[in-house]
Coordinates of C-alpha atoms in Angstrom, one line a residue:
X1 CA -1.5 15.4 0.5
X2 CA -2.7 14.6 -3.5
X3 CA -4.1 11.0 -3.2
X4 CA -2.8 8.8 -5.6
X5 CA -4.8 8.7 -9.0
X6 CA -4.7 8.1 -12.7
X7 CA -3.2 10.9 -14.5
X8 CA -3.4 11.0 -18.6
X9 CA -0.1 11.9 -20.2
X10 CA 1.0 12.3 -23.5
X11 CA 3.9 11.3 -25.6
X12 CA 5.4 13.6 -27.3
X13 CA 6.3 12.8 -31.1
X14 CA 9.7 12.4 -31.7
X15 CA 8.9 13.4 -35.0
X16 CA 7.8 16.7 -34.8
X17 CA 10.6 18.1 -32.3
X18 CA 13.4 20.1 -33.5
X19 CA 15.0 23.1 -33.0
X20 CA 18.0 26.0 -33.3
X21 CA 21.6 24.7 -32.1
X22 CA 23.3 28.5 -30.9
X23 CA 26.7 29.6 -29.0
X24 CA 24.1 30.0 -25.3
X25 CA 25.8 32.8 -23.6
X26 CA 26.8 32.0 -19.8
X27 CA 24.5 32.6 -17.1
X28 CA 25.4 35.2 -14.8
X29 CA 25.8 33.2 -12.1
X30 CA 27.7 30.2 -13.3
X31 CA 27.0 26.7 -12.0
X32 CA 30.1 24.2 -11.4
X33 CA 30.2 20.8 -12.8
X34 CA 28.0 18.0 -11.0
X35 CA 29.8 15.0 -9.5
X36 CA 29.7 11.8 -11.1
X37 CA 27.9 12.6 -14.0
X38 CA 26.9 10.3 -17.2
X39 CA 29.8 9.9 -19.3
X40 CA 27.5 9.0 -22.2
X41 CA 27.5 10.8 -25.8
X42 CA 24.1 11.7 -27.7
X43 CA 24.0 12.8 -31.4
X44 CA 25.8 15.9 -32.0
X45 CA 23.2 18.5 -34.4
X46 CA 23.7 20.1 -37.6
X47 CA 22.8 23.4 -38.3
X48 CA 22.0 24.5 -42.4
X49 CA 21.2 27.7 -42.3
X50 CA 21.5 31.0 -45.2
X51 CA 22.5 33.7 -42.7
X52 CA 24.3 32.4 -39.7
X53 CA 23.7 33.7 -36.4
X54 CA 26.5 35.9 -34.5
X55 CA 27.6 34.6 -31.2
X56 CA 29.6 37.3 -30.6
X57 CA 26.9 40.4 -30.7
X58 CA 25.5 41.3 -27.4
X59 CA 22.3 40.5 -26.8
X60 CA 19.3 43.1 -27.0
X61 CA 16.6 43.4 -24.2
X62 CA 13.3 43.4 -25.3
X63 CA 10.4 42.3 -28.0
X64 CA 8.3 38.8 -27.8
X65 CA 8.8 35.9 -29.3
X66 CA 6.2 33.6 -30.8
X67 CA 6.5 30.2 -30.8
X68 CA 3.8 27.9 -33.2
X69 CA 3.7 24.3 -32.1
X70 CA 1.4 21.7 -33.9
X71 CA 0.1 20.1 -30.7
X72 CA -0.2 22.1 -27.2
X73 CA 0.1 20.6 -23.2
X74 CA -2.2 17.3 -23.2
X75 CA -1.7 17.2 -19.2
X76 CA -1.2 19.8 -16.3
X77 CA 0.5 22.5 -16.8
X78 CA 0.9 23.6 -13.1
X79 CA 1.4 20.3 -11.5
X80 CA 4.9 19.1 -13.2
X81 CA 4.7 15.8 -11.3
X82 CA 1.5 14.9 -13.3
X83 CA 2.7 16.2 -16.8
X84 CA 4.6 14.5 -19.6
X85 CA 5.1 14.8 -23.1
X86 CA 4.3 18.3 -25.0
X87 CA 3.4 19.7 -21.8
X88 CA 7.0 20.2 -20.8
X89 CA 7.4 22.4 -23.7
X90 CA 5.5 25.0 -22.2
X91 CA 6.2 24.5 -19.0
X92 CA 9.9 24.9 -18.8
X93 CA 9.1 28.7 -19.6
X94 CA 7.9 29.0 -15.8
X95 CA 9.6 26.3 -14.0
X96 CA 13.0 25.0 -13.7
X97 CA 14.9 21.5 -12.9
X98 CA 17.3 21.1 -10.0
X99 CA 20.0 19.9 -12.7
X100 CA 20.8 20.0 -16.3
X101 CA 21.5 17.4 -18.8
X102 CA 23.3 18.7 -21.7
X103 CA 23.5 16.7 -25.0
X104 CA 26.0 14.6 -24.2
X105 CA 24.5 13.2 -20.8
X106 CA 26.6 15.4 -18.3
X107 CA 24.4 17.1 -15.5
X108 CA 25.2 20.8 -14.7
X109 CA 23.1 22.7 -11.1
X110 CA 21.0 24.7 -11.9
X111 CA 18.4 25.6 -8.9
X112 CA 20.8 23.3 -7.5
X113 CA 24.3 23.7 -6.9
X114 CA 25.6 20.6 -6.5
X115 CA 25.3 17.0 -5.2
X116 CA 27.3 14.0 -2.9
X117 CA 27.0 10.7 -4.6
X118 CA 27.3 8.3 -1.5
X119 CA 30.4 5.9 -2.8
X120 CA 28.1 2.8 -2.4
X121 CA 25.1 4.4 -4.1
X122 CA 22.4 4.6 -1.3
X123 CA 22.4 8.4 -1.0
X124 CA 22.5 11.6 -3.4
X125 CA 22.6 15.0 -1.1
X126 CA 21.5 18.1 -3.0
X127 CA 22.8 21.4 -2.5
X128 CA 20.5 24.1 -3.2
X129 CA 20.8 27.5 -4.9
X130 CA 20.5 30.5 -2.1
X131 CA 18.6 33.4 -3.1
X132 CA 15.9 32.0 -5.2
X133 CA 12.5 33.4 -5.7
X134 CA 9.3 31.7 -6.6
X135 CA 7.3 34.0 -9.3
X136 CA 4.9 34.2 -5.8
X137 CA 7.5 35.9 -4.1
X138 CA 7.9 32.7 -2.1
X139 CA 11.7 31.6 -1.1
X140 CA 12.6 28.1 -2.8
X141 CA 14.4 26.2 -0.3
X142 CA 14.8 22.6 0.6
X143 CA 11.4 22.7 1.8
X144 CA 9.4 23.6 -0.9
X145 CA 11.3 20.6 -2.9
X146 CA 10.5 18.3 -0.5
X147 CA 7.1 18.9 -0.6
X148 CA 7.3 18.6 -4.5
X149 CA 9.1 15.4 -4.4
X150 CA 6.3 14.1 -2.0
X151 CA 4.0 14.9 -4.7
X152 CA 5.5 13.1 -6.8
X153 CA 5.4 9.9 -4.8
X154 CA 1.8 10.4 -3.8
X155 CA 0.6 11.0 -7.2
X156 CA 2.7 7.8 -9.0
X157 CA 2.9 9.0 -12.3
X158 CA 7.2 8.5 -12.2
X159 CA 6.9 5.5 -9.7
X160 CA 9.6 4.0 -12.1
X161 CA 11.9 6.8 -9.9
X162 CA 9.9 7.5 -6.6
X163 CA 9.7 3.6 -6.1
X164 CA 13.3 3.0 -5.2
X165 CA 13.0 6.4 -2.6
X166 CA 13.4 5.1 1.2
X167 CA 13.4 8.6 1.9
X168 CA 13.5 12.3 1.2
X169 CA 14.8 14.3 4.1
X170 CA 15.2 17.9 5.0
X171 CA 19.1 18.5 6.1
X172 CA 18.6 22.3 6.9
X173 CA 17.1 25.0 4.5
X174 CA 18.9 24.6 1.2
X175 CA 20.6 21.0 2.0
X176 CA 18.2 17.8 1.5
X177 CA 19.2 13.8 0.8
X178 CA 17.4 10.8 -1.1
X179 CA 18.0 7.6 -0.1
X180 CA 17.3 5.0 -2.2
X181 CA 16.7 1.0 -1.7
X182 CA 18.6 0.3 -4.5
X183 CA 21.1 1.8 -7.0
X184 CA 20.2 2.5 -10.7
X185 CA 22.4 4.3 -12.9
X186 CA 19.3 6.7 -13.6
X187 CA 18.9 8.1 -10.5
X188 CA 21.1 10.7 -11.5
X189 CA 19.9 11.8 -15.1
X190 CA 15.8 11.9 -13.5
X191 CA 17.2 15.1 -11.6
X192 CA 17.1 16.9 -14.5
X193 CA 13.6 15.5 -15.9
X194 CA 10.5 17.5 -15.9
X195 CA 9.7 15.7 -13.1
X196 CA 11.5 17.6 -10.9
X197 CA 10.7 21.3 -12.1
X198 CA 9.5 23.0 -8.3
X199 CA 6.7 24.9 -8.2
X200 CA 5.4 27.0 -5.1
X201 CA 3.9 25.3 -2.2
X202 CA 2.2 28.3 -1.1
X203 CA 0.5 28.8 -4.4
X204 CA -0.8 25.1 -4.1
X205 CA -1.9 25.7 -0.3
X206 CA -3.5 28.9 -1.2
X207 CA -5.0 28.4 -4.6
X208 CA -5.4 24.2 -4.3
X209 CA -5.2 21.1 -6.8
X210 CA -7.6 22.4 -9.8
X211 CA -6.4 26.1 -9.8
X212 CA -2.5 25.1 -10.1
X213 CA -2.9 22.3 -12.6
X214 CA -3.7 25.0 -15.0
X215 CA -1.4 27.6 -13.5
X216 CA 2.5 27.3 -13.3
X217 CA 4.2 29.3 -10.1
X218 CA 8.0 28.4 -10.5
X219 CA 11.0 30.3 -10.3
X220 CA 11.5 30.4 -14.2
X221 CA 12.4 33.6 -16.5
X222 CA 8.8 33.9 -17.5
X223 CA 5.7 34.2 -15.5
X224 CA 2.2 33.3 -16.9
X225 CA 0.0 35.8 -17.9
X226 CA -2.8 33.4 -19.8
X227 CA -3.0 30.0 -20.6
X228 CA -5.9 28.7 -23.2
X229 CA -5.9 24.9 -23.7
X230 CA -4.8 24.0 -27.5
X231 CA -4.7 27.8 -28.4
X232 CA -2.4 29.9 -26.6
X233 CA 0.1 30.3 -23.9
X234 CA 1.6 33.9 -23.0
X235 CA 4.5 34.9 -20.6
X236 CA 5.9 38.0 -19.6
X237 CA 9.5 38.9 -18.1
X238 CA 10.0 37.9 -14.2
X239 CA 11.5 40.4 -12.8
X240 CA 12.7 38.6 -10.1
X241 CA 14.4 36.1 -11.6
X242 CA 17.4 34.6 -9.9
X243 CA 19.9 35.4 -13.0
X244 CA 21.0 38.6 -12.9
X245 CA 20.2 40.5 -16.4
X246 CA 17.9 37.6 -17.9
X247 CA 15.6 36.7 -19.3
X248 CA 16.2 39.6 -22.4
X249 CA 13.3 39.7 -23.7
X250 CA 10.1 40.9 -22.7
X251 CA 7.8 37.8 -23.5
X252 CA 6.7 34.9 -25.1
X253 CA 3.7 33.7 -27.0
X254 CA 3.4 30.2 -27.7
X255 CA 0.4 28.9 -30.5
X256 CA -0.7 25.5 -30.8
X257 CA -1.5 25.0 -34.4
X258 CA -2.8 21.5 -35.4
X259 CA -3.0 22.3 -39.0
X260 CA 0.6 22.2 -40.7
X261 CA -0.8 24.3 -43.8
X262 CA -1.6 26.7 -41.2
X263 CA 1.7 26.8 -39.5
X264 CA 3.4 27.0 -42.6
X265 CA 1.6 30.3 -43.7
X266 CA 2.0 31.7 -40.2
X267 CA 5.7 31.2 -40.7
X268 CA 5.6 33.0 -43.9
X269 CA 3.6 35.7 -43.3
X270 CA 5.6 36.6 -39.8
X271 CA 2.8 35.7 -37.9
X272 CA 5.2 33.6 -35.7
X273 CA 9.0 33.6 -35.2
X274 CA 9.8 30.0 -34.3
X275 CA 8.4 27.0 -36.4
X276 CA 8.7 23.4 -34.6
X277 CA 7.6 20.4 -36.2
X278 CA 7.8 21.6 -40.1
X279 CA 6.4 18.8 -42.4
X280 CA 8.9 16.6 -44.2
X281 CA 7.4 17.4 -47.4
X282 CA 7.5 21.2 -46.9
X283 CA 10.9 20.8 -45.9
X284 CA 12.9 21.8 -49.2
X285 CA 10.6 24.4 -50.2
X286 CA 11.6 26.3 -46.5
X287 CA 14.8 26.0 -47.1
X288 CA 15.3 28.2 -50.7
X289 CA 13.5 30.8 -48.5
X290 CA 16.2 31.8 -46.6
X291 CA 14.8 30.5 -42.7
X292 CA 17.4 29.3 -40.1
X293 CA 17.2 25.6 -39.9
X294 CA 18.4 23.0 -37.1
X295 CA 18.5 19.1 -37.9
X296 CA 19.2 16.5 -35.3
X297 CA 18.7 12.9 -35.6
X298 CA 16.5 11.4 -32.6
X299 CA 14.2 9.0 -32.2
X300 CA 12.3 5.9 -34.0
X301 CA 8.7 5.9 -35.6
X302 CA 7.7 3.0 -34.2
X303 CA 4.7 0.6 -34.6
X304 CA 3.7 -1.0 -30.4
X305 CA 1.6 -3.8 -30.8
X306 CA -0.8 -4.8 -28.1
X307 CA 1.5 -8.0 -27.4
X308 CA 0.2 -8.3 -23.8
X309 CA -3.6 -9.4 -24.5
X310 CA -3.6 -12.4 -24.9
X311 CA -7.1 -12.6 -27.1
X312 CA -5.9 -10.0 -29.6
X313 CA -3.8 -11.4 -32.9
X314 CA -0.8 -9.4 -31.8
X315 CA -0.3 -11.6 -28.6
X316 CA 1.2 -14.4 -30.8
X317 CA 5.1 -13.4 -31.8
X318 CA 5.0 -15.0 -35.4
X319 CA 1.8 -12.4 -36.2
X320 CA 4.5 -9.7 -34.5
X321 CA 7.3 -10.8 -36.8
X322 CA 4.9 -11.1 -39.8
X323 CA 4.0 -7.5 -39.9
X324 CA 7.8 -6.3 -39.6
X325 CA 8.9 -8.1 -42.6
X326 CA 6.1 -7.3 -44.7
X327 CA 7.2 -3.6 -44.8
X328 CA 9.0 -2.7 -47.3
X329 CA 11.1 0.2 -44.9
X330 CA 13.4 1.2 -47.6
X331 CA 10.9 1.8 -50.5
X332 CA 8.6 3.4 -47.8
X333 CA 11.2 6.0 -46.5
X334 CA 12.6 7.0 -50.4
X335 CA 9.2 7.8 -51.5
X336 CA 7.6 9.2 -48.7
X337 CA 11.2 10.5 -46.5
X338 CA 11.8 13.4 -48.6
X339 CA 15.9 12.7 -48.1
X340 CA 14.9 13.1 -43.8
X341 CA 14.1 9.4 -43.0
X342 CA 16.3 6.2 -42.7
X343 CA 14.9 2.6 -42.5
X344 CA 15.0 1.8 -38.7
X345 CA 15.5 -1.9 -37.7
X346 CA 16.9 -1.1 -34.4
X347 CA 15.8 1.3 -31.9
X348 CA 18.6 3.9 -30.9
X349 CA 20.2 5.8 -33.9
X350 CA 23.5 5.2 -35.7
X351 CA 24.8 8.1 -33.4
X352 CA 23.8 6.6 -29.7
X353 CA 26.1 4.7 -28.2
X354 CA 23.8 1.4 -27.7
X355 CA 23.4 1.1 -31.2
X356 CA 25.2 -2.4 -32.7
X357 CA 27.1 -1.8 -35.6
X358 CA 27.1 -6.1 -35.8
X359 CA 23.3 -6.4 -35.4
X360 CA 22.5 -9.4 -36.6
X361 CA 18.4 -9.8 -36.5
X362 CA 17.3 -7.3 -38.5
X363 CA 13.7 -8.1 -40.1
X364 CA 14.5 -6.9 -43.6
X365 CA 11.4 -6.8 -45.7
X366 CA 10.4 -10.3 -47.2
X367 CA 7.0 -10.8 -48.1
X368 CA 7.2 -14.7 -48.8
X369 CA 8.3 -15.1 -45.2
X370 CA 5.5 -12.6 -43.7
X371 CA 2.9 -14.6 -45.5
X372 CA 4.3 -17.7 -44.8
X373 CA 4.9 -16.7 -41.1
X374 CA 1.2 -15.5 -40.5
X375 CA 0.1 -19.2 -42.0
X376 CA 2.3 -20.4 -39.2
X377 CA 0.5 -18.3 -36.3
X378 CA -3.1 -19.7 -37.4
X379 CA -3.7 -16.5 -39.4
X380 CA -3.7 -17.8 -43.3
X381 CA -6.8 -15.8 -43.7
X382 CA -5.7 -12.7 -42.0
X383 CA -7.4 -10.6 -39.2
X384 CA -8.8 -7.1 -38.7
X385 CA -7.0 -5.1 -36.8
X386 CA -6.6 -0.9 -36.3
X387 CA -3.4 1.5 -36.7
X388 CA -3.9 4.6 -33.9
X389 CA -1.5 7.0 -35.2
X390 CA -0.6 9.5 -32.6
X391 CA -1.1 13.2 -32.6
X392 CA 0.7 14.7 -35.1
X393 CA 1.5 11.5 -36.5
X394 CA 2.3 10.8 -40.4
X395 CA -0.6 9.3 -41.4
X396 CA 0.7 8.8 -45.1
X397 CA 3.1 6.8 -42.8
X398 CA 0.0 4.5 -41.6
X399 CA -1.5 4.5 -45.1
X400 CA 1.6 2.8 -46.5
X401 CA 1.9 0.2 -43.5
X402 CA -1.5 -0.5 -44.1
X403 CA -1.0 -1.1 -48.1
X404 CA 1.4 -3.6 -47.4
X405 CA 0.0 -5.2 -44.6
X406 CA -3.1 -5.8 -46.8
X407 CA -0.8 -8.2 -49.1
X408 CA -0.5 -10.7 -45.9
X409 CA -4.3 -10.4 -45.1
X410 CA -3.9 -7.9 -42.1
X411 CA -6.8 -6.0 -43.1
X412 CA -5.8 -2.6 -40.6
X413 CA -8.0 0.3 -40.6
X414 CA -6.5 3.8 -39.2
X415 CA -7.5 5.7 -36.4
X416 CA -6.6 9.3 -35.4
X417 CA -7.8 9.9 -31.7
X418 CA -8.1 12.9 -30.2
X419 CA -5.6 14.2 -27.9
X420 CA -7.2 13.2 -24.7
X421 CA -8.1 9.5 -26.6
X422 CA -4.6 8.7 -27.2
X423 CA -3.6 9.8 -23.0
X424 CA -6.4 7.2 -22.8
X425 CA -4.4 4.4 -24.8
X426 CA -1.1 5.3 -23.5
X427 CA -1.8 4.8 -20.2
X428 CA -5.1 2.5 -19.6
X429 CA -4.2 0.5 -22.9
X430 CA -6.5 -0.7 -26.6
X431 CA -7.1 -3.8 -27.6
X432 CA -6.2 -5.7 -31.1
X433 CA -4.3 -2.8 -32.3
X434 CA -0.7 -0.9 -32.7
X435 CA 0.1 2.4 -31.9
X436 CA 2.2 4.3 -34.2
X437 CA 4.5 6.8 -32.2
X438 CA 7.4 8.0 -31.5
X439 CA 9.9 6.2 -29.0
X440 CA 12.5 8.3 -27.4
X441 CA 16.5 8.7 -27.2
X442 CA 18.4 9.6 -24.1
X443 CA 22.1 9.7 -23.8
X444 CA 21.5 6.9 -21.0
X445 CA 19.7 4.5 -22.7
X446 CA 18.7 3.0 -19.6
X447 CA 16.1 5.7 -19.5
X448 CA 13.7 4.2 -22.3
X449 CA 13.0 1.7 -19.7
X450 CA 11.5 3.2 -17.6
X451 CA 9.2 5.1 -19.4
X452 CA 8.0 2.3 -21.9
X453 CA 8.9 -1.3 -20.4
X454 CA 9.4 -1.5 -16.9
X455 CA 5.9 -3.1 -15.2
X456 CA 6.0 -0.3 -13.0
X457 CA 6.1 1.7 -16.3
X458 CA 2.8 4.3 -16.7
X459 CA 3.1 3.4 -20.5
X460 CA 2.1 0.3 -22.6
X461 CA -0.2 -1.7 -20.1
X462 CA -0.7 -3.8 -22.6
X463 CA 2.7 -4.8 -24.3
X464 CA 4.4 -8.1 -22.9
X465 CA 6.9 -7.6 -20.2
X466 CA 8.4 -10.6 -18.9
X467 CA 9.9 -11.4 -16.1
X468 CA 13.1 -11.8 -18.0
X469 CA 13.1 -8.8 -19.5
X470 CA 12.6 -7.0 -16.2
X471 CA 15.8 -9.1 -14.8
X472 CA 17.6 -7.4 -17.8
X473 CA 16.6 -3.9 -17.2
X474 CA 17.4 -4.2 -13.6
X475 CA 20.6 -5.9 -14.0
X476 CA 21.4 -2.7 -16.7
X477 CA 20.3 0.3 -14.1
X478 CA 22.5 -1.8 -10.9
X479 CA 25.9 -0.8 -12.8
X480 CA 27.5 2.4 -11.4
X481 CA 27.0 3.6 -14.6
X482 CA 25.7 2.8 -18.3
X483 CA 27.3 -0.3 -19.6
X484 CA 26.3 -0.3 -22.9
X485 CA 26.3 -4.3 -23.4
X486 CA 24.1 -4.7 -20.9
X487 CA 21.8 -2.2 -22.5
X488 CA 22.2 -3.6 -26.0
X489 CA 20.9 -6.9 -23.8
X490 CA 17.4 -5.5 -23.1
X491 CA 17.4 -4.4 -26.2
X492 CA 18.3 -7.9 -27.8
X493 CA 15.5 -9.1 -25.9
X494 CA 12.4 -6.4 -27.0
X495 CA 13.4 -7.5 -30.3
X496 CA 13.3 -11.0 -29.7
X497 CA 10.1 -11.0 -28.5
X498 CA 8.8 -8.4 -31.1
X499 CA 7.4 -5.6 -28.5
X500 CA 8.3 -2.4 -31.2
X501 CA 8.5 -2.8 -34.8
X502 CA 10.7 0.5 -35.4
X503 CA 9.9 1.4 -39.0
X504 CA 12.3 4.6 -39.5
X505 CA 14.6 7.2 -38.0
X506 CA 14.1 10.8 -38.8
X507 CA 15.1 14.1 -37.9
X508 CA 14.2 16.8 -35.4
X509 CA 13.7 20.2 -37.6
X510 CA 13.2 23.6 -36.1
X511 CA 13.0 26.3 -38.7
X512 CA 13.1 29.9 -37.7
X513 CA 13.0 33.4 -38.5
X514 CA 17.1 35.0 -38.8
X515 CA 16.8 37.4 -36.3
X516 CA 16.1 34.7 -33.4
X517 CA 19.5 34.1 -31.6
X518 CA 21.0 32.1 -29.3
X519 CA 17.8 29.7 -28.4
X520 CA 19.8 26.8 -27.0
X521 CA 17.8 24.2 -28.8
X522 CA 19.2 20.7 -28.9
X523 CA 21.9 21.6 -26.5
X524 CA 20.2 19.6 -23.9
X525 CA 19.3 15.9 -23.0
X526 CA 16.2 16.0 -25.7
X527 CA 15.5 18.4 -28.5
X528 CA 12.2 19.8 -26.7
X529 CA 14.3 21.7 -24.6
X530 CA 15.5 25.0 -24.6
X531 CA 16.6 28.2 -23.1
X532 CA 13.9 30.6 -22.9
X533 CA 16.3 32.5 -20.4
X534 CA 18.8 33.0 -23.3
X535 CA 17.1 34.1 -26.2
X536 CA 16.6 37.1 -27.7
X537 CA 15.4 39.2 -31.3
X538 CA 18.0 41.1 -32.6
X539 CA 15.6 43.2 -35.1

């Protein structure tokens, strides 16, 4: 058993994910609907592109596609249970989830078949999927996910799910049941988080802890064949994967490339295929050129002030509320938005579901009423204080915040840590500073929670979360399902007591070559998912 321990993670940017919306053909063998899934909508993508993809051509076997991200896995790679952020990009090549989630919240089996929902809530049993090989040549049964799921628990890193487990028990080879303490309305969207991608127990028993952290053994379309931190990743074709006649093509290549000059001269030159997190600025230049292009609106920029210490500026609410109102959003997302950015002053997007048409406490920028408000806190003289803008972060984003906080006598200088630094931050905390990041959209809001302001959260140690605010998020996961007033509750009181400045809303972009078809980006629960099982190259 994996004793519990710290494990870094990484957030992905919500800025820098985007990708291709295409007609997925069906898998072979087609899942049924789950019961009682989410009934909740997400934002629907747009697709601008010069030359259209065919759904209708059948696809062709063979070729590898390269893939050129701007930041590679920050955690494990073979250990799904410790890994969050850009890591699942990769991963999800090897290893698959039990479930689903499609755009618009519903959950469809995938290693799974199905699922029971007990009527009062205490129990989900999971049918598995018969047949199933590990890339090992290992049978995935109900064992081999029970042993994952005890991972999970031992390790900690999703206690905001494995908490509420009273147990996980074996009902014969491909049957198993969770019962839980108490009910929460996200039970049923975590079964198809990362969290849950199965890996072989044999490779672990056989191989141990350090060798499969950097080695994923799954029952995915495409098997690892090398794997070089912030470089490369390469898969090759499984030929015993479990859907008959996939995946079509032969590999893929996946290149981490922090420099965005870089990436943009790989894209045209051909040196890679599929181009994911394309600079605003080099935005309109890309499209005269004749690339595919997918745009989706997701998440907030935001700006997470250290609100918990209590010795650092940012604990007191009027310094919080100061340094929303004295950024100009508007004038900052006109000259620097490049027609993708929209002010933010509330944290889900005009297209979620929780967002409140009659929102009434925006901080609209007012500099009088910063300075004034910072004279209020004790601060007439301003404070030093840092911006950590996250990897592949704007950082012409941070310069502007820090012009304008500058009026009001925050004097904030900017720090860009290293990958590893930031894991660091995110999950052991800084001190008298904010972190500038992305925050995430689900089609169950609920979910945001849990991963940034629950105090069982691995996120944010050092943001306020009081106990009312906890009463709120656990009165909003009790309900059957989503109720969207009591999720526009908790979110009523993050803003009350300042714990995220959002500054603006942008978009997801992918931008590819025209002979890549039927990807499946953004047809799922969040834009960094895919279907590498679909795909193929049609030159």
């Amino acid at each position: 058993m994996i004793m519990k321990r710290l494990v870094y993670v990484i957030v992905a940017s919500v800025l820098a994910v985007s990708s291709l919306l295409a007609a997925c053909a069906s898998p072979a063998a087609t899942p049924t609907q789950a019961t009682a899934a989410p009934t909740t909508t997400a934002p629907k993508p747009t697709v601008t592109a010069t030359a259209t993809p065919t759904a209708t051509v059948t696809p062709k076997y063979g070729g590898q596609l390269k893939i050129t991200y701007a930041t590679g896995p920050g955690t494990s790679i073979g250990m799904p249970m410790e890994a969050v952020g850009g890591t699942v990009a990769t991963e999800q090549l090897s290893l698959e989830t039990l479930f689903r989630e499609d755009i618009d919240g519903s959950l469809n089996p995938w290693l799974a078949t199905s699922m029971d929902v007990a009527p009062d809530g205490s129990s989900i049993t999971i049918h598995l999927r018969k047949g199933v090989k590990f890339q090992d040549g290992t049978d995935f049964n109900a064992q081999a996910v029970k042993w994952n799921w005890d991972q999970v628990k031992a390790i900690g890193m999703n206690n905001n799910v494995s908490d509420y487990w009273k147990s996980v028990d074996v009902i014969d080879d491909y049957t198993f049941k969770v019962t839980y303490t108490v009910w929460q309305n996200v039970a049923l969207k975590s079964l198809g988080e990362n969290w849950t991608y199965i890996v072989s127990p044999t490779a672990y028993q056989k191989n141990g802890l350090d060798w499969m952290r950097q080695n994923m053994v799954g029952t995915g379309p495409f098997k690892q064949v090398s794997y070089q931190r912030d470089v490369q990743f390469t898969g090759a074709k499984f030929d015993g994967y479990w859907q008959p006649g996939k995946p079509y093509l032969d590999g893929v290549q996946l290149l981490y490339v922090s420099d965005e000059l870089t990436r943009i001269a790989l894209l045209k030159s051909g040196g890679t295929d599929v181009l994911i997190g394309v600079p605003d600025k080099a935005h309109a230049d890309l499209q005269t050129q004749g690339y595919y292009f997918l745009h989706q609106p997701t998440g907030v920029l935001s700006l997470v002030p250290d609100s918990g210490n209590a010795d650092s500026p940012w604990s007191n609410l009027k310094v919080r509320q100061a340094a929303e109102y004295a950024i100009d959003k508007d004038s900052l997302t006109k000259a620097l938005g490049y027609g993708l950015m929209t002010s933010a002053y509330q944290l889900p997007t005009t297209t979620s579901t929780v967002y409140d048409k009659n929102f009434t406490g925006a901080k609209t920028y007012d500099a009088a009423k910063a300075t004034q408000l910072m004279a209020d806190a004790g601060y007439a003289n301003g404070f030093k204080t840092r911006i950590i803008v996250a990897p592949g972060g704007n950082s012409d984003i941070a310069l502007a915040i820090q012009n304008y906080w500058g009026k009001i006598g925050i004097q904030a200088t900017i720090e860009t840590p290293t990958t590893s630094a930031n894991q660091l931050y995110l999950t052991n905390g800084w001190q008298n500073g904010v972190l500038q990041m992305g925050i995430g959209q689900w089609p169950n809001y609920n979910s945001v929670w849990g991963f940034y302001f629950t105090k069982n959260s691995n996120w944010f140690p050092v943001v306020t979360k009081s106990d009312k605010l906890q009463q709120l998020i656990t009165t909003s996961y009790a309900s059957l399902k989503p109720e969207v007033p009591l999720e526009q509750a908790v979110l009523n009181n993050i803003y009350g007591d300042e714990l995220v400045i959002p500054v603006y809303h942008s978009q997801s972009i992918y931008v590819m070559q025209n002979y890549v078809k039927d990807t499946g980006w953004l047809t799922r629960m969040f834009s960094i998912y895919w279907r590498p099982d679909n795909v193929w190259i049609s030159k």
